[in-house]
Amino acid sequence: MPVETIDDPSICVKPNAKLIDFVWKYISDVNDAPPGIAMLKSKKLQLKRNPELEARIQKLTAQQNAREYKAMTKSVDSTRKDLPEDTLAYQMKQINKQLIAVAQFIFSVLAGFAFGFVGVELIVGNLDFGFRLLLGIICALVIALAEIYFLAIKLNEDCYDVFSTPKPTKLHQE
């Protein structure tokens, strides 16, 4: 009777819910864990993912793949030779948008400080210099926090504007 060799000597165990919970709670470093435990923890993590996050990840990977494809086929297709992102005018417009946003932030904060420092004294009457300075700083700080929030939204919007795929244009008229 010939002895056969065993191709895969590993034992396969189907984990129950108790084992899955144990691995999820007490195994934190999966780098040193066996591959089955690491796979079990990654499956559990995939089950707990937020569907909105998953949809956003899918959208971003599709956009990334579209950008890579455009970059690869740019030299082959004559209509894609000059993308708008490659022109100097496009780059200058983007720089101007960002510089205007930063200048608007600085002017808004300075106007808030001027209102707190000078404007309140004109409305109320004679105030102490230290109190006026404190009012100016508080007004400037409140406006700066609001402006930083809106500036972050604006710059984030501009960032995703670049990544969006342009609508196809017709090369001929019908």
PDB file of C-alpha atoms in Angstrom:
ATOM      1  CA  MET A   1       0.000   0.000   0.000  1.00  0.00           C
ATOM      2  CA  PRO A   2       1.712   3.204  -1.184  1.00  0.00           C
ATOM      3  CA  VAL A   3       1.773   6.250   1.057  1.00  0.00           C
ATOM      4  CA  GLU A   4       0.283   9.376  -0.463  1.00  0.00           C
ATOM      5  CA  THR A   5       1.668  12.833   0.206  1.00  0.00           C
ATOM      6  CA  ILE A   6      -0.555  15.442   1.789  1.00  0.00           C
ATOM      7  CA  ASP A   7      -0.693  18.664  -0.207  1.00  0.00           C
ATOM      8  CA  ASP A   8      -2.303  20.857   2.450  1.00  0.00           C
ATOM      9  CA  PRO A   9      -1.682  19.662   6.027  1.00  0.00           C
ATOM     10  CA  SER A  10      -3.625  22.535   7.622  1.00  0.00           C
ATOM     11  CA  ILE A  11      -6.841  21.937   9.520  1.00  0.00           C
ATOM     12  CA  CYS A  12      -9.847  23.999   8.481  1.00  0.00           C
ATOM     13  CA  VAL A  13     -12.168  25.098  11.283  1.00  0.00           C
ATOM     14  CA  LYS A  14     -15.380  27.042  10.727  1.00  0.00           C
ATOM     15  CA  PRO A  15     -15.467  29.634  13.543  1.00  0.00           C
ATOM     16  CA  ASN A  16     -18.624  30.191  15.519  1.00  0.00           C
ATOM     17  CA  ALA A  17     -19.860  33.564  16.782  1.00  0.00           C
ATOM     18  CA  LYS A  18     -18.104  33.163  20.148  1.00  0.00           C
ATOM     19  CA  LEU A  19     -14.704  32.645  18.512  1.00  0.00           C
ATOM     20  CA  ILE A  20     -15.275  35.569  16.146  1.00  0.00           C
ATOM     21  CA  ASP A  21     -16.114  37.873  19.077  1.00  0.00           C
ATOM     22  CA  PHE A  22     -13.058  36.658  20.999  1.00  0.00           C
ATOM     23  CA  VAL A  23     -10.740  37.352  18.055  1.00  0.00           C
ATOM     24  CA  TRP A  24     -12.353  40.739  17.476  1.00  0.00           C
ATOM     25  CA  LYS A  25     -12.014  41.846  21.120  1.00  0.00           C
ATOM     26  CA  TYR A  26      -8.669  40.399  22.201  1.00  0.00           C
ATOM     27  CA  ILE A  27      -6.475  40.127  19.095  1.00  0.00           C
ATOM     28  CA  SER A  28      -5.168  43.575  18.282  1.00  0.00           C
ATOM     29  CA  ASP A  29      -1.953  42.904  16.361  1.00  0.00           C
ATOM     30  CA  VAL A  30      -2.765  40.786  13.320  1.00  0.00           C
ATOM     31  CA  ASN A  31       0.784  41.007  11.959  1.00  0.00           C
ATOM     32  CA  ASP A  32       1.978  38.274  14.333  1.00  0.00           C
ATOM     33  CA  ALA A  33      -1.246  36.262  14.149  1.00  0.00           C
ATOM     34  CA  PRO A  34      -1.749  33.276  11.856  1.00  0.00           C
ATOM     35  CA  PRO A  35      -3.207  34.084   8.449  1.00  0.00           C
ATOM     36  CA  GLY A  36      -6.577  32.540   9.293  1.00  0.00           C
ATOM     37  CA  ILE A  37      -7.009  34.821  12.336  1.00  0.00           C
ATOM     38  CA  ALA A  38      -5.975  37.870  10.312  1.00  0.00           C
ATOM     39  CA  MET A  39      -8.464  36.941   7.589  1.00  0.00           C
ATOM     40  CA  LEU A  40     -11.190  36.422  10.191  1.00  0.00           C
ATOM     41  CA  LYS A  41     -10.552  39.849  11.706  1.00  0.00           C
ATOM     42  CA  SER A  42     -10.527  41.539   8.289  1.00  0.00           C
ATOM     43  CA  LYS A  43     -13.840  39.864   7.344  1.00  0.00           C
ATOM     44  CA  LYS A  44     -15.424  41.073  10.576  1.00  0.00           C
ATOM     45  CA  LEU A  45     -14.100  44.562   9.849  1.00  0.00           C
ATOM     46  CA  GLN A  46     -15.615  44.482   6.385  1.00  0.00           C
ATOM     47  CA  LEU A  47     -18.970  43.481   7.837  1.00  0.00           C
ATOM     48  CA  LYS A  48     -18.939  46.502  10.189  1.00  0.00           C
ATOM     49  CA  ARG A  49     -18.117  49.066   7.471  1.00  0.00           C
ATOM     50  CA  ASN A  50     -20.445  51.969   6.922  1.00  0.00           C
ATOM     51  CA  PRO A  51     -22.246  51.701   3.556  1.00  0.00           C
ATOM     52  CA  GLU A  52     -21.754  55.430   2.898  1.00  0.00           C
ATOM     53  CA  LEU A  53     -18.020  55.017   3.468  1.00  0.00           C
ATOM     54  CA  GLU A  54     -17.971  52.019   1.168  1.00  0.00           C
ATOM     55  CA  ALA A  55     -19.796  53.956  -1.568  1.00  0.00           C
ATOM     56  CA  ARG A  56     -17.375  56.886  -1.209  1.00  0.00           C
ATOM     57  CA  ILE A  57     -14.370  54.555  -1.409  1.00  0.00           C
ATOM     58  CA  GLN A  58     -15.796  52.958  -4.563  1.00  0.00           C
ATOM     59  CA  LYS A  59     -16.383  56.413  -6.097  1.00  0.00           C
ATOM     60  CA  LEU A  60     -12.857  57.607  -5.275  1.00  0.00           C
ATOM     61  CA  THR A  61     -11.243  54.448  -6.645  1.00  0.00           C
ATOM     62  CA  ALA A  62     -13.269  54.817  -9.849  1.00  0.00           C
ATOM     63  CA  GLN A  63     -12.103  58.427 -10.184  1.00  0.00           C
ATOM     64  CA  GLN A  64      -8.499  57.394  -9.537  1.00  0.00           C
ATOM     65  CA  ASN A  65      -8.731  54.664 -12.159  1.00  0.00           C
ATOM     66  CA  ALA A  66     -10.242  57.114 -14.652  1.00  0.00           C
ATOM     67  CA  ARG A  67      -7.365  59.564 -14.049  1.00  0.00           C
ATOM     68  CA  GLU A  68      -4.777  56.824 -14.497  1.00  0.00           C
ATOM     69  CA  TYR A  69      -6.467  55.673 -17.696  1.00  0.00           C
ATOM     70  CA  LYS A  70      -6.529  59.239 -19.054  1.00  0.00           C
ATOM     71  CA  ALA A  71      -2.851  59.641 -18.254  1.00  0.00           C
ATOM     72  CA  MET A  72      -1.999  56.378 -20.018  1.00  0.00           C
ATOM     73  CA  THR A  73      -4.067  57.071 -23.131  1.00  0.00           C
ATOM     74  CA  LYS A  74      -3.252  60.774 -23.385  1.00  0.00           C
ATOM     75  CA  SER A  75      -0.430  60.252 -25.854  1.00  0.00           C
ATOM     76  CA  VAL A  76      -2.472  57.858 -28.012  1.00  0.00           C
ATOM     77  CA  ASP A  77      -5.699  59.849 -28.418  1.00  0.00           C
ATOM     78  CA  SER A  78      -5.242  63.179 -30.172  1.00  0.00           C
ATOM     79  CA  THR A  79      -8.330  64.712 -28.531  1.00  0.00           C
ATOM     80  CA  ARG A  80      -6.846  64.153 -25.072  1.00  0.00           C
ATOM     81  CA  LYS A  81      -3.396  65.532 -25.817  1.00  0.00           C
ATOM     82  CA  ASP A  82      -4.073  68.825 -24.052  1.00  0.00           C
ATOM     83  CA  LEU A  83      -6.082  68.288 -20.902  1.00  0.00           C
ATOM     84  CA  PRO A  84      -7.212  71.500 -19.197  1.00  0.00           C
ATOM     85  CA  GLU A  85      -5.209  70.539 -16.098  1.00  0.00           C
ATOM     86  CA  ASP A  86      -2.009  70.640 -18.160  1.00  0.00           C
ATOM     87  CA  THR A  87      -2.329  74.239 -19.333  1.00  0.00           C
ATOM     88  CA  LEU A  88      -0.661  77.150 -17.622  1.00  0.00           C
ATOM     89  CA  ALA A  89      -3.902  79.157 -17.640  1.00  0.00           C
ATOM     90  CA  TYR A  90      -5.688  76.456 -15.661  1.00  0.00           C
ATOM     91  CA  GLN A  91      -2.884  76.340 -13.098  1.00  0.00           C
ATOM     92  CA  MET A  92      -2.905  80.142 -12.761  1.00  0.00           C
ATOM     93  CA  LYS A  93      -6.700  80.144 -12.230  1.00  0.00           C
ATOM     94  CA  GLN A  94      -6.346  77.586  -9.464  1.00  0.00           C
ATOM     95  CA  ILE A  95      -3.582  79.599  -7.788  1.00  0.00           C
ATOM     96  CA  ASN A  96      -5.658  82.773  -8.075  1.00  0.00           C
ATOM     97  CA  LYS A  97      -8.678  81.068  -6.486  1.00  0.00           C
ATOM     98  CA  GLN A  98      -6.603  79.967  -3.526  1.00  0.00           C
ATOM     99  CA  LEU A  99      -4.855  83.335  -3.139  1.00  0.00           C
ATOM    100  CA  ILE A 100      -8.191  85.156  -3.222  1.00  0.00           C
ATOM    101  CA  ALA A 101      -9.571  82.799  -0.564  1.00  0.00           C
ATOM    102  CA  VAL A 102      -6.562  83.433   1.700  1.00  0.00           C
ATOM    103  CA  ALA A 103      -6.719  87.218   1.149  1.00  0.00           C
ATOM    104  CA  GLN A 104     -10.427  87.172   1.958  1.00  0.00           C
ATOM    105  CA  PHE A 105      -9.630  85.306   5.181  1.00  0.00           C
ATOM    106  CA  ILE A 106      -7.007  87.879   6.198  1.00  0.00           C
ATOM    107  CA  PHE A 107      -9.249  90.875   5.408  1.00  0.00           C
ATOM    108  CA  SER A 108     -12.183  89.365   7.283  1.00  0.00           C
ATOM    109  CA  VAL A 109     -10.099  88.751  10.401  1.00  0.00           C
ATOM    110  CA  LEU A 110      -8.634  92.264  10.257  1.00  0.00           C
ATOM    111  CA  ALA A 111     -12.113  93.778   9.825  1.00  0.00           C
ATOM    112  CA  GLY A 112     -13.352  91.778  12.824  1.00  0.00           C
ATOM    113  CA  PHE A 113     -10.458  93.031  14.931  1.00  0.00           C
ATOM    114  CA  ALA A 114     -11.111  96.619  13.818  1.00  0.00           C
ATOM    115  CA  PHE A 115     -14.782  96.272  14.738  1.00  0.00           C
ATOM    116  CA  GLY A 116     -13.967  94.909  18.188  1.00  0.00           C
ATOM    117  CA  PHE A 117     -11.207  97.437  18.822  1.00  0.00           C
ATOM    118  CA  VAL A 118     -12.698 100.634  17.387  1.00  0.00           C
ATOM    119  CA  GLY A 119     -16.340  99.941  16.520  1.00  0.00           C
ATOM    120  CA  VAL A 120     -17.518  98.905  19.979  1.00  0.00           C
ATOM    121  CA  GLU A 121     -15.943 102.030  21.483  1.00  0.00           C
ATOM    122  CA  LEU A 122     -17.800 104.201  18.978  1.00  0.00           C
ATOM    123  CA  ILE A 123     -21.093 102.511  19.887  1.00  0.00           C
ATOM    124  CA  VAL A 124     -20.717 102.300  23.686  1.00  0.00           C
ATOM    125  CA  GLY A 125     -18.433 105.192  24.523  1.00  0.00           C
ATOM    126  CA  ASN A 126     -14.993 105.578  26.099  1.00  0.00           C
ATOM    127  CA  LEU A 127     -13.438 102.196  27.047  1.00  0.00           C
ATOM    128  CA  ASP A 128     -10.122 101.086  28.491  1.00  0.00           C
ATOM    129  CA  PHE A 129      -7.361 100.211  25.974  1.00  0.00           C
ATOM    130  CA  GLY A 130      -6.888  96.659  27.339  1.00  0.00           C
ATOM    131  CA  PHE A 131     -10.610  95.946  27.177  1.00  0.00           C
ATOM    132  CA  ARG A 132     -10.789  97.263  23.602  1.00  0.00           C
ATOM    133  CA  LEU A 133      -7.817  95.086  22.663  1.00  0.00           C
ATOM    134  CA  LEU A 134      -9.480  92.050  24.244  1.00  0.00           C
ATOM    135  CA  LEU A 135     -12.743  92.743  22.373  1.00  0.00           C
ATOM    136  CA  GLY A 136     -10.830  93.086  19.113  1.00  0.00           C
ATOM    137  CA  ILE A 137      -9.011  89.786  19.630  1.00  0.00           C
ATOM    138  CA  ILE A 138     -12.230  87.965  20.573  1.00  0.00           C
ATOM    139  CA  CYS A 139     -14.076  89.265  17.497  1.00  0.00           C
ATOM    140  CA  ALA A 140     -11.128  88.400  15.247  1.00  0.00           C
ATOM    141  CA  LEU A 141     -10.905  84.909  16.768  1.00  0.00           C
ATOM    142  CA  VAL A 142     -14.599  84.168  16.242  1.00  0.00           C
ATOM    143  CA  ILE A 143     -14.436  85.357  12.639  1.00  0.00           C
ATOM    144  CA  ALA A 144     -11.177  83.428  12.075  1.00  0.00           C
ATOM    145  CA  LEU A 145     -12.755  80.175  13.266  1.00  0.00           C
ATOM    146  CA  ALA A 146     -15.765  80.640  10.996  1.00  0.00           C
ATOM    147  CA  GLU A 147     -13.557  81.607   8.050  1.00  0.00           C
ATOM    148  CA  ILE A 148     -11.267  78.599   8.573  1.00  0.00           C
ATOM    149  CA  TYR A 149     -14.307  76.337   8.448  1.00  0.00           C
ATOM    150  CA  PHE A 150     -15.583  77.853   5.199  1.00  0.00           C
ATOM    151  CA  LEU A 151     -12.063  78.021   3.738  1.00  0.00           C
ATOM    152  CA  ALA A 152     -11.569  74.300   4.413  1.00  0.00           C
ATOM    153  CA  ILE A 153     -14.879  73.508   2.718  1.00  0.00           C
ATOM    154  CA  LYS A 154     -13.981  75.686  -0.274  1.00  0.00           C
ATOM    155  CA  LEU A 155     -10.497  74.231  -0.715  1.00  0.00           C
ATOM    156  CA  ASN A 156     -11.857  70.693  -0.307  1.00  0.00           C
ATOM    157  CA  GLU A 157     -14.509  71.437  -2.925  1.00  0.00           C
ATOM    158  CA  ASP A 158     -11.848  72.718  -5.314  1.00  0.00           C
ATOM    159  CA  CYS A 159      -9.779  69.612  -4.687  1.00  0.00           C
ATOM    160  CA  TYR A 160     -12.623  67.277  -5.653  1.00  0.00           C
ATOM    161  CA  ASP A 161     -13.504  69.528  -8.580  1.00  0.00           C
ATOM    162  CA  VAL A 162     -10.167  68.597 -10.191  1.00  0.00           C
ATOM    163  CA  PHE A 163     -10.812  64.882  -9.672  1.00  0.00           C
ATOM    164  CA  SER A 164     -14.244  64.849 -11.269  1.00  0.00           C
ATOM    165  CA  THR A 165     -14.403  63.421 -14.727  1.00  0.00           C
ATOM    166  CA  PRO A 166     -15.280  65.962 -17.426  1.00  0.00           C
ATOM    167  CA  LYS A 167     -18.343  65.472 -19.582  1.00  0.00           C
ATOM    168  CA  PRO A 168     -17.513  64.085 -23.003  1.00  0.00           C
ATOM    169  CA  THR A 169     -17.604  66.677 -25.740  1.00  0.00           C
ATOM    170  CA  LYS A 170     -18.658  65.959 -29.292  1.00  0.00           C
ATOM    171  CA  LEU A 171     -16.034  66.400 -31.946  1.00  0.00           C
ATOM    172  CA  HIS A 172     -18.624  67.040 -34.626  1.00  0.00           C
ATOM    173  CA  GLN A 173     -22.042  68.607 -35.025  1.00  0.00           C
ATOM    174  CA  GLU A 174     -25.086  66.518 -35.800  1.00  0.00           C
TER     175      GLU A 174
END
